[in-house]
């Protein structure tokens, strides 16, 4: 399928391992953060979000950690599966005009080996 | 519930031409946003429409424009196409505002400018 994820950082893991994907953000005014998964040939898919008044949020097999002091976000995927192989990127959002303006990270390519 | 639908999926245009891309949001969603995704720049926010009004705009030249209709469907237009406009153009819809921004992406329109 088509891909726009050329020359991205790559994380290779074995099936069943835990994966950690990191993201640095830049805008101190950002107060809402989202992780997306993008499979080849598809649009990004929402995984999990977190607000700036939290430092941890858990979903199904995923956990997001937020460190506002160093402007760092991480996504932890437990028991990684081959179906998790995709490009993952974070988005920092700041409120504007009744909505949010997003800025996206460049993405990390996760490869899960069976 | 049908997802976000974008048309056309693929198109090839010549430098100097203009192009119009269409997006049908998820039923009930009133916010539609547009993004450009390239290997070099990653995913970038173009603009967002809500109730037929542009609510936010990214840092793109005036050649990039959009509009939203009363049924929430949206179009974006790029005039005087340049080679660098070759990209995947993604549309996303949302039914939330400043309380959150869970957006649902379509599969995109692949534009090649030759």
PDB file of C-alpha atoms in Angstrom:
ATOM      1  CA  UNK A   1       0.000   0.000   0.000  1.00  0.00           C
ATOM      2  CA  UNK A   2       0.961   3.665  -0.243  1.00  0.00           C
ATOM      3  CA  UNK A   3       2.957   5.254   2.522  1.00  0.00           C
ATOM      4  CA  UNK A   4       3.917   8.749   3.524  1.00  0.00           C
ATOM      5  CA  UNK A   5       6.131   7.504   6.324  1.00  0.00           C
ATOM      6  CA  UNK A   6       9.521   7.462   4.604  1.00  0.00           C
ATOM      7  CA  UNK A   7      12.713   7.748   6.663  1.00  0.00           C
ATOM      8  CA  UNK A   8      10.947   7.637  10.014  1.00  0.00           C
ATOM      9  CA  UNK A   9      12.511   6.427  13.245  1.00  0.00           C
ATOM     10  CA  UNK A  10      11.819   2.729  13.535  1.00  0.00           C
ATOM     11  CA  UNK A  11      11.122   0.558  16.548  1.00  0.00           C
ATOM     12  CA  UNK A  12      11.364  -3.183  15.986  1.00  0.00           C
ATOM     13  CA  UNK A  13       9.981  -5.516  18.628  1.00  0.00           C
ATOM     14  CA  UNK A  14       9.051  -9.155  19.013  1.00  0.00           C
ATOM     15  CA  UNK A  15       5.447 -10.197  19.352  1.00  0.00           C
ATOM     16  CA  UNK A  16       4.493 -10.170  23.009  1.00  0.00           C
ATOM     17  CA  UNK A  17       7.019  -7.519  24.012  1.00  0.00           C
ATOM     18  CA  UNK A  18       5.981  -4.173  25.412  1.00  0.00           C
ATOM     19  CA  UNK A  19       6.623  -1.175  23.139  1.00  0.00           C
ATOM     20  CA  UNK A  20       7.353   2.391  24.126  1.00  0.00           C
ATOM     21  CA  UNK A  21       7.099   5.193  21.590  1.00  0.00           C
ATOM     22  CA  UNK A  22       8.241   8.671  22.538  1.00  0.00           C
ATOM     23  CA  UNK A  23       7.277  12.142  21.405  1.00  0.00           C
ATOM     24  CA  UNK A  24       8.592  15.585  22.277  1.00  0.00           C
ATOM     25  CA  UNK A  25       6.303  18.559  21.906  1.00  0.00           C
ATOM     26  CA  UNK A  26       7.186  22.207  21.726  1.00  0.00           C
ATOM     27  CA  UNK A  27       4.261  24.468  22.640  1.00  0.00           C
ATOM     28  CA  UNK A  28       3.801  25.213  26.329  1.00  0.00           C
ATOM     29  CA  UNK A  29       0.247  26.326  25.522  1.00  0.00           C
ATOM     30  CA  UNK A  30      -0.708  22.854  24.310  1.00  0.00           C
ATOM     31  CA  UNK A  31      -3.138  21.317  26.736  1.00  0.00           C
ATOM     32  CA  UNK A  32      -4.539  18.314  24.923  1.00  0.00           C
ATOM     33  CA  UNK A  33      -2.557  15.465  23.417  1.00  0.00           C
ATOM     34  CA  UNK A  34      -3.519  12.598  21.160  1.00  0.00           C
ATOM     35  CA  UNK A  35      -1.788   9.487  19.842  1.00  0.00           C
ATOM     36  CA  UNK A  36      -2.673   8.206  16.382  1.00  0.00           C
ATOM     37  CA  UNK A  37      -1.932   4.993  14.514  1.00  0.00           C
ATOM     38  CA  UNK A  38      -1.619   5.040  10.746  1.00  0.00           C
ATOM     39  CA  UNK A  39      -1.502   1.864   8.735  1.00  0.00           C
ATOM     40  CA  UNK A  40      -0.225   1.832   5.189  1.00  0.00           C
ATOM     41  CA  UNK A  41      -2.762   3.267   2.764  1.00  0.00           C
ATOM     42  CA  UNK A  42      -5.133   4.428   5.486  1.00  0.00           C
ATOM     43  CA  UNK A  43      -5.895   7.596   7.364  1.00  0.00           C
ATOM     44  CA  UNK A  44      -4.701   8.066  10.959  1.00  0.00           C
ATOM     45  CA  UNK A  45      -6.760   6.379  13.648  1.00  0.00           C
ATOM     46  CA  UNK A  46      -7.297   7.773  17.155  1.00  0.00           C
ATOM     47  CA  UNK A  47      -5.722   5.600  19.868  1.00  0.00           C
ATOM     48  CA  UNK A  48      -5.815   7.522  23.123  1.00  0.00           C
ATOM     49  CA  UNK A  49      -5.795  11.086  24.408  1.00  0.00           C
ATOM     50  CA  UNK A  50      -4.726  12.903  27.559  1.00  0.00           C
ATOM     51  CA  UNK A  51      -5.285  16.369  28.955  1.00  0.00           C
ATOM     52  CA  UNK A  52      -2.599  18.493  30.524  1.00  0.00           C
ATOM     53  CA  UNK A  53      -4.128  18.140  33.989  1.00  0.00           C
ATOM     54  CA  UNK A  54      -3.247  14.436  33.926  1.00  0.00           C
ATOM     55  CA  UNK A  55       0.088  12.651  33.746  1.00  0.00           C
ATOM     56  CA  UNK A  56      -1.122   9.158  32.904  1.00  0.00           C
ATOM     57  CA  UNK A  57      -4.074   7.608  31.157  1.00  0.00           C
ATOM     58  CA  UNK A  58      -4.735   3.974  30.360  1.00  0.00           C
ATOM     59  CA  UNK A  59      -6.727   2.341  27.637  1.00  0.00           C
ATOM     60  CA  UNK A  60      -6.968  -1.177  26.336  1.00  0.00           C
ATOM     61  CA  UNK A  61      -3.329  -2.379  26.109  1.00  0.00           C
ATOM     62  CA  UNK A  62      -2.161   1.230  25.762  1.00  0.00           C
ATOM     63  CA  UNK A  63      -0.972   3.788  28.272  1.00  0.00           C
ATOM     64  CA  UNK A  64      -0.044   7.392  27.622  1.00  0.00           C
ATOM     65  CA  UNK A  65       2.315   9.264  29.908  1.00  0.00           C
ATOM     66  CA  UNK A  66       2.673  13.031  29.895  1.00  0.00           C
ATOM     67  CA  UNK A  67       5.591  14.944  31.389  1.00  0.00           C
ATOM     68  CA  UNK A  68       4.844  18.640  31.063  1.00  0.00           C
ATOM     69  CA  UNK A  69       8.083  19.671  32.726  1.00  0.00           C
ATOM     70  CA  UNK A  70      10.147  18.371  29.824  1.00  0.00           C
ATOM     71  CA  UNK A  71       7.375  18.505  27.219  1.00  0.00           C
ATOM     72  CA  UNK A  72       7.441  14.775  26.626  1.00  0.00           C
ATOM     73  CA  UNK A  73       4.761  12.278  25.762  1.00  0.00           C
ATOM     74  CA  UNK A  74       5.028   8.520  25.505  1.00  0.00           C
ATOM     75  CA  UNK A  75       2.810   5.713  24.314  1.00  0.00           C
ATOM     76  CA  UNK A  76       3.197   2.288  25.862  1.00  0.00           C
ATOM     77  CA  UNK A  77       1.703  -0.720  24.102  1.00  0.00           C
ATOM     78  CA  UNK A  78       1.488  -3.880  26.164  1.00  0.00           C
ATOM     79  CA  UNK A  79       1.910  -7.340  24.638  1.00  0.00           C
ATOM     80  CA  UNK A  80       2.540  -5.952  21.167  1.00  0.00           C
ATOM     81  CA  UNK A  81       0.933  -7.879  18.333  1.00  0.00           C
ATOM     82  CA  UNK A  82       1.728  -8.035  14.592  1.00  0.00           C
ATOM     83  CA  UNK A  83      -1.455  -6.038  13.973  1.00  0.00           C
ATOM     84  CA  UNK A  84       0.097  -3.172  15.902  1.00  0.00           C
ATOM     85  CA  UNK A  85       2.643  -2.661  13.129  1.00  0.00           C
ATOM     86  CA  UNK A  86       2.041   0.860  11.821  1.00  0.00           C
ATOM     87  CA  UNK A  87       3.277   4.428  12.054  1.00  0.00           C
ATOM     88  CA  UNK A  88       2.443   6.087  15.359  1.00  0.00           C
ATOM     89  CA  UNK A  89       2.477   9.811  15.887  1.00  0.00           C
ATOM     90  CA  UNK A  90       1.475  12.223  18.556  1.00  0.00           C
ATOM     91  CA  UNK A  91      -0.434  15.474  18.224  1.00  0.00           C
ATOM     92  CA  UNK A  92      -0.246  18.423  20.595  1.00  0.00           C
ATOM     93  CA  UNK A  93      -3.312  20.645  20.566  1.00  0.00           C
ATOM     94  CA  UNK A  94      -3.967  24.114  21.854  1.00  0.00           C
ATOM     95  CA  UNK A  95      -7.382  25.689  22.145  1.00  0.00           C
ATOM     96  CA  UNK A  96      -8.324  28.273  19.552  1.00  0.00           C
ATOM     97  CA  UNK A  97     -11.555  29.604  18.108  1.00  0.00           C
ATOM     98  CA  UNK A  98     -13.743  27.189  20.024  1.00  0.00           C
ATOM     99  CA  UNK A  99     -11.763  24.194  18.885  1.00  0.00           C
ATOM    100  CA  UNK A 100      -8.186  22.967  18.826  1.00  0.00           C
ATOM    101  CA  UNK A 101      -5.245  23.525  16.508  1.00  0.00           C
ATOM    102  CA  UNK A 102      -3.116  20.387  16.188  1.00  0.00           C
ATOM    103  CA  UNK A 103       0.594  20.054  15.534  1.00  0.00           C
ATOM    104  CA  UNK A 104       1.713  16.549  14.689  1.00  0.00           C
ATOM    105  CA  UNK A 105       4.952  14.766  15.435  1.00  0.00           C
ATOM    106  CA  UNK A 106       6.866  13.152  12.581  1.00  0.00           C
ATOM    107  CA  UNK A 107       5.960   9.649  13.630  1.00  0.00           C
ATOM    108  CA  UNK A 108       7.638   6.392  14.573  1.00  0.00           C
ATOM    109  CA  UNK A 109       7.345   3.236  12.534  1.00  0.00           C
ATOM    110  CA  UNK A 110       6.611   0.227  14.740  1.00  0.00           C
ATOM    111  CA  UNK A 111       7.491  -3.168  13.303  1.00  0.00           C
ATOM    112  CA  UNK A 112       6.319  -6.214  15.216  1.00  0.00           C
ATOM    113  CA  UNK A 113       7.995  -9.504  14.349  1.00  0.00           C
ATOM    114  CA  UNK A 114       5.973 -12.705  14.875  1.00  0.00           C
TER     115      UNK A 114
ATOM    116  CA  UNK B   1     -22.326   4.388  10.808  1.00  0.00           C
ATOM    117  CA  UNK B   2     -20.394   5.371   7.671  1.00  0.00           C
ATOM    118  CA  UNK B   3     -16.970   6.891   8.174  1.00  0.00           C
ATOM    119  CA  UNK B   4     -15.439   9.970   6.624  1.00  0.00           C
ATOM    120  CA  UNK B   5     -15.543   9.685   2.846  1.00  0.00           C
ATOM    121  CA  UNK B   6     -13.113  11.461   0.570  1.00  0.00           C
ATOM    122  CA  UNK B   7     -13.204  11.737  -3.194  1.00  0.00           C
ATOM    123  CA  UNK B   8     -11.391  11.278  -5.427  1.00  0.00           C
ATOM    124  CA  UNK B   9      -8.943   8.808  -3.948  1.00  0.00           C
ATOM    125  CA  UNK B  10      -6.268   9.367  -6.553  1.00  0.00           C
ATOM    126  CA  UNK B  11      -5.664  12.119  -9.045  1.00  0.00           C
ATOM    127  CA  UNK B  12      -2.900  13.496 -11.217  1.00  0.00           C
ATOM    128  CA  UNK B  13      -2.744  17.158 -12.134  1.00  0.00           C
ATOM    129  CA  UNK B  14      -0.366  19.357 -14.080  1.00  0.00           C
ATOM    130  CA  UNK B  15       1.498  22.323 -12.625  1.00  0.00           C
ATOM    131  CA  UNK B  16      -0.579  25.467 -12.822  1.00  0.00           C
ATOM    132  CA  UNK B  17      -3.914  23.662 -12.741  1.00  0.00           C
ATOM    133  CA  UNK B  18      -6.317  23.753  -9.842  1.00  0.00           C
ATOM    134  CA  UNK B  19      -7.898  20.886  -7.952  1.00  0.00           C
ATOM    135  CA  UNK B  20     -10.969  20.407  -5.777  1.00  0.00           C
ATOM    136  CA  UNK B  21     -11.202  17.633  -3.216  1.00  0.00           C
ATOM    137  CA  UNK B  22     -14.381  16.592  -1.492  1.00  0.00           C
ATOM    138  CA  UNK B  23     -15.123  15.298   1.988  1.00  0.00           C
ATOM    139  CA  UNK B  24     -18.304  13.895   3.517  1.00  0.00           C
ATOM    140  CA  UNK B  25     -18.092  13.802   7.322  1.00  0.00           C
ATOM    141  CA  UNK B  26     -19.552  11.232   9.648  1.00  0.00           C
ATOM    142  CA  UNK B  27     -23.286  11.807   9.981  1.00  0.00           C
ATOM    143  CA  UNK B  28     -23.965  14.336  12.741  1.00  0.00           C
ATOM    144  CA  UNK B  29     -20.444  15.736  12.794  1.00  0.00           C
ATOM    145  CA  UNK B  30     -20.350  19.482  12.230  1.00  0.00           C
ATOM    146  CA  UNK B  31     -16.607  20.074  12.292  1.00  0.00           C
ATOM    147  CA  UNK B  32     -14.486  19.211   9.276  1.00  0.00           C
ATOM    148  CA  UNK B  33     -10.745  19.735   9.143  1.00  0.00           C
ATOM    149  CA  UNK B  34      -8.193  19.251   6.380  1.00  0.00           C
ATOM    150  CA  UNK B  35      -4.570  18.135   6.511  1.00  0.00           C
ATOM    151  CA  UNK B  36      -1.662  17.684   4.152  1.00  0.00           C
ATOM    152  CA  UNK B  37       0.683  14.745   4.642  1.00  0.00           C
ATOM    153  CA  UNK B  38       4.053  14.489   2.885  1.00  0.00           C
ATOM    154  CA  UNK B  39       7.237  12.506   3.591  1.00  0.00           C
ATOM    155  CA  UNK B  40       9.163  15.737   4.079  1.00  0.00           C
ATOM    156  CA  UNK B  41       6.831  17.730   6.321  1.00  0.00           C
ATOM    157  CA  UNK B  42       4.708  15.027   7.880  1.00  0.00           C
ATOM    158  CA  UNK B  43       1.099  15.735   8.746  1.00  0.00           C
ATOM    159  CA  UNK B  44       0.160  19.410   8.763  1.00  0.00           C
ATOM    160  CA  UNK B  45      -3.089  21.163   9.613  1.00  0.00           C
ATOM    161  CA  UNK B  46      -4.632  23.170   6.786  1.00  0.00           C
ATOM    162  CA  UNK B  47      -7.928  24.506   8.142  1.00  0.00           C
ATOM    163  CA  UNK B  48     -11.058  23.642  10.056  1.00  0.00           C
ATOM    164  CA  UNK B  49     -14.680  24.451   9.321  1.00  0.00           C
ATOM    165  CA  UNK B  50     -17.640  24.419  11.664  1.00  0.00           C
ATOM    166  CA  UNK B  51     -21.178  25.347  10.641  1.00  0.00           C
ATOM    167  CA  UNK B  52     -19.962  26.665   7.285  1.00  0.00           C
ATOM    168  CA  UNK B  53     -17.401  29.000   8.919  1.00  0.00           C
ATOM    169  CA  UNK B  54     -13.640  28.657   8.924  1.00  0.00           C
ATOM    170  CA  UNK B  55     -12.769  28.406  12.586  1.00  0.00           C
ATOM    171  CA  UNK B  56      -9.015  27.840  12.423  1.00  0.00           C
ATOM    172  CA  UNK B  57      -6.316  27.978   9.768  1.00  0.00           C
ATOM    173  CA  UNK B  58      -2.811  26.582   9.500  1.00  0.00           C
ATOM    174  CA  UNK B  59       0.239  28.130   7.876  1.00  0.00           C
ATOM    175  CA  UNK B  60      -0.441  27.530   4.217  1.00  0.00           C
ATOM    176  CA  UNK B  61      -0.517  30.039   1.339  1.00  0.00           C
ATOM    177  CA  UNK B  62      -3.749  31.497   0.057  1.00  0.00           C
ATOM    178  CA  UNK B  63      -3.703  29.042  -2.861  1.00  0.00           C
ATOM    179  CA  UNK B  64      -5.196  26.586  -0.391  1.00  0.00           C
ATOM    180  CA  UNK B  65      -8.818  27.299   0.386  1.00  0.00           C
ATOM    181  CA  UNK B  66     -11.864  25.471   1.566  1.00  0.00           C
ATOM    182  CA  UNK B  67     -15.527  25.724   2.267  1.00  0.00           C
ATOM    183  CA  UNK B  68     -18.239  23.866   4.089  1.00  0.00           C
ATOM    184  CA  UNK B  69     -21.816  23.422   3.017  1.00  0.00           C
ATOM    185  CA  UNK B  70     -24.972  23.445   5.115  1.00  0.00           C
ATOM    186  CA  UNK B  71     -24.992  19.628   5.196  1.00  0.00           C
ATOM    187  CA  UNK B  72     -21.446  19.740   6.705  1.00  0.00           C
ATOM    188  CA  UNK B  73     -19.856  18.341   3.574  1.00  0.00           C
ATOM    189  CA  UNK B  74     -16.649  20.172   2.735  1.00  0.00           C
ATOM    190  CA  UNK B  75     -14.402  20.868  -0.207  1.00  0.00           C
ATOM    191  CA  UNK B  76     -10.864  22.108  -0.405  1.00  0.00           C
ATOM    192  CA  UNK B  77      -9.316  23.759  -3.413  1.00  0.00           C
ATOM    193  CA  UNK B  78      -5.712  24.259  -4.394  1.00  0.00           C
ATOM    194  CA  UNK B  79      -5.102  26.738  -7.185  1.00  0.00           C
ATOM    195  CA  UNK B  80      -2.021  27.181  -9.361  1.00  0.00           C
ATOM    196  CA  UNK B  81      -0.659  23.780  -8.401  1.00  0.00           C
ATOM    197  CA  UNK B  82       3.047  23.360  -7.716  1.00  0.00           C
ATOM    198  CA  UNK B  83       5.104  20.163  -7.722  1.00  0.00           C
ATOM    199  CA  UNK B  84       5.442  20.499  -3.952  1.00  0.00           C
ATOM    200  CA  UNK B  85       1.688  20.203  -3.535  1.00  0.00           C
ATOM    201  CA  UNK B  86       1.950  16.501  -4.288  1.00  0.00           C
ATOM    202  CA  UNK B  87       0.724  14.894  -1.107  1.00  0.00           C
ATOM    203  CA  UNK B  88      -1.914  12.891   0.665  1.00  0.00           C
ATOM    204  CA  UNK B  89      -4.744  15.234   1.617  1.00  0.00           C
ATOM    205  CA  UNK B  90      -6.721  14.051   4.599  1.00  0.00           C
ATOM    206  CA  UNK B  91     -10.074  15.174   5.847  1.00  0.00           C
ATOM    207  CA  UNK B  92     -11.325  14.542   9.364  1.00  0.00           C
ATOM    208  CA  UNK B  93     -14.589  15.163  11.131  1.00  0.00           C
ATOM    209  CA  UNK B  94     -15.527  15.702  14.741  1.00  0.00           C
ATOM    210  CA  UNK B  95     -18.625  16.447  16.786  1.00  0.00           C
ATOM    211  CA  UNK B  96     -16.705  18.109  19.588  1.00  0.00           C
ATOM    212  CA  UNK B  97     -15.303  21.553  20.108  1.00  0.00           C
ATOM    213  CA  UNK B  98     -13.048  23.014  22.747  1.00  0.00           C
ATOM    214  CA  UNK B  99     -13.916  20.229  25.213  1.00  0.00           C
ATOM    215  CA  UNK B 100     -12.078  17.722  23.123  1.00  0.00           C
ATOM    216  CA  UNK B 101     -10.965  16.950  19.646  1.00  0.00           C
ATOM    217  CA  UNK B 102     -11.433  13.283  18.866  1.00  0.00           C
ATOM    218  CA  UNK B 103     -11.263  13.476  15.128  1.00  0.00           C
ATOM    219  CA  UNK B 104     -11.964  10.712  12.677  1.00  0.00           C
ATOM    220  CA  UNK B 105      -9.933  10.689   9.503  1.00  0.00           C
ATOM    221  CA  UNK B 106     -10.897   9.597   6.034  1.00  0.00           C
ATOM    222  CA  UNK B 107      -8.527   7.567   3.909  1.00  0.00           C
ATOM    223  CA  UNK B 108      -7.352  10.607   1.993  1.00  0.00           C
ATOM    224  CA  UNK B 109      -6.943  11.813  -1.540  1.00  0.00           C
ATOM    225  CA  UNK B 110      -3.590  11.162  -3.169  1.00  0.00           C
ATOM    226  CA  UNK B 111      -2.632  14.130  -5.333  1.00  0.00           C
ATOM    227  CA  UNK B 112       0.284  13.950  -7.743  1.00  0.00           C
ATOM    228  CA  UNK B 113       1.344  17.128  -9.518  1.00  0.00           C
ATOM    229  CA  UNK B 114       3.457  16.630 -12.632  1.00  0.00           C
TER     230      UNK B 114
END
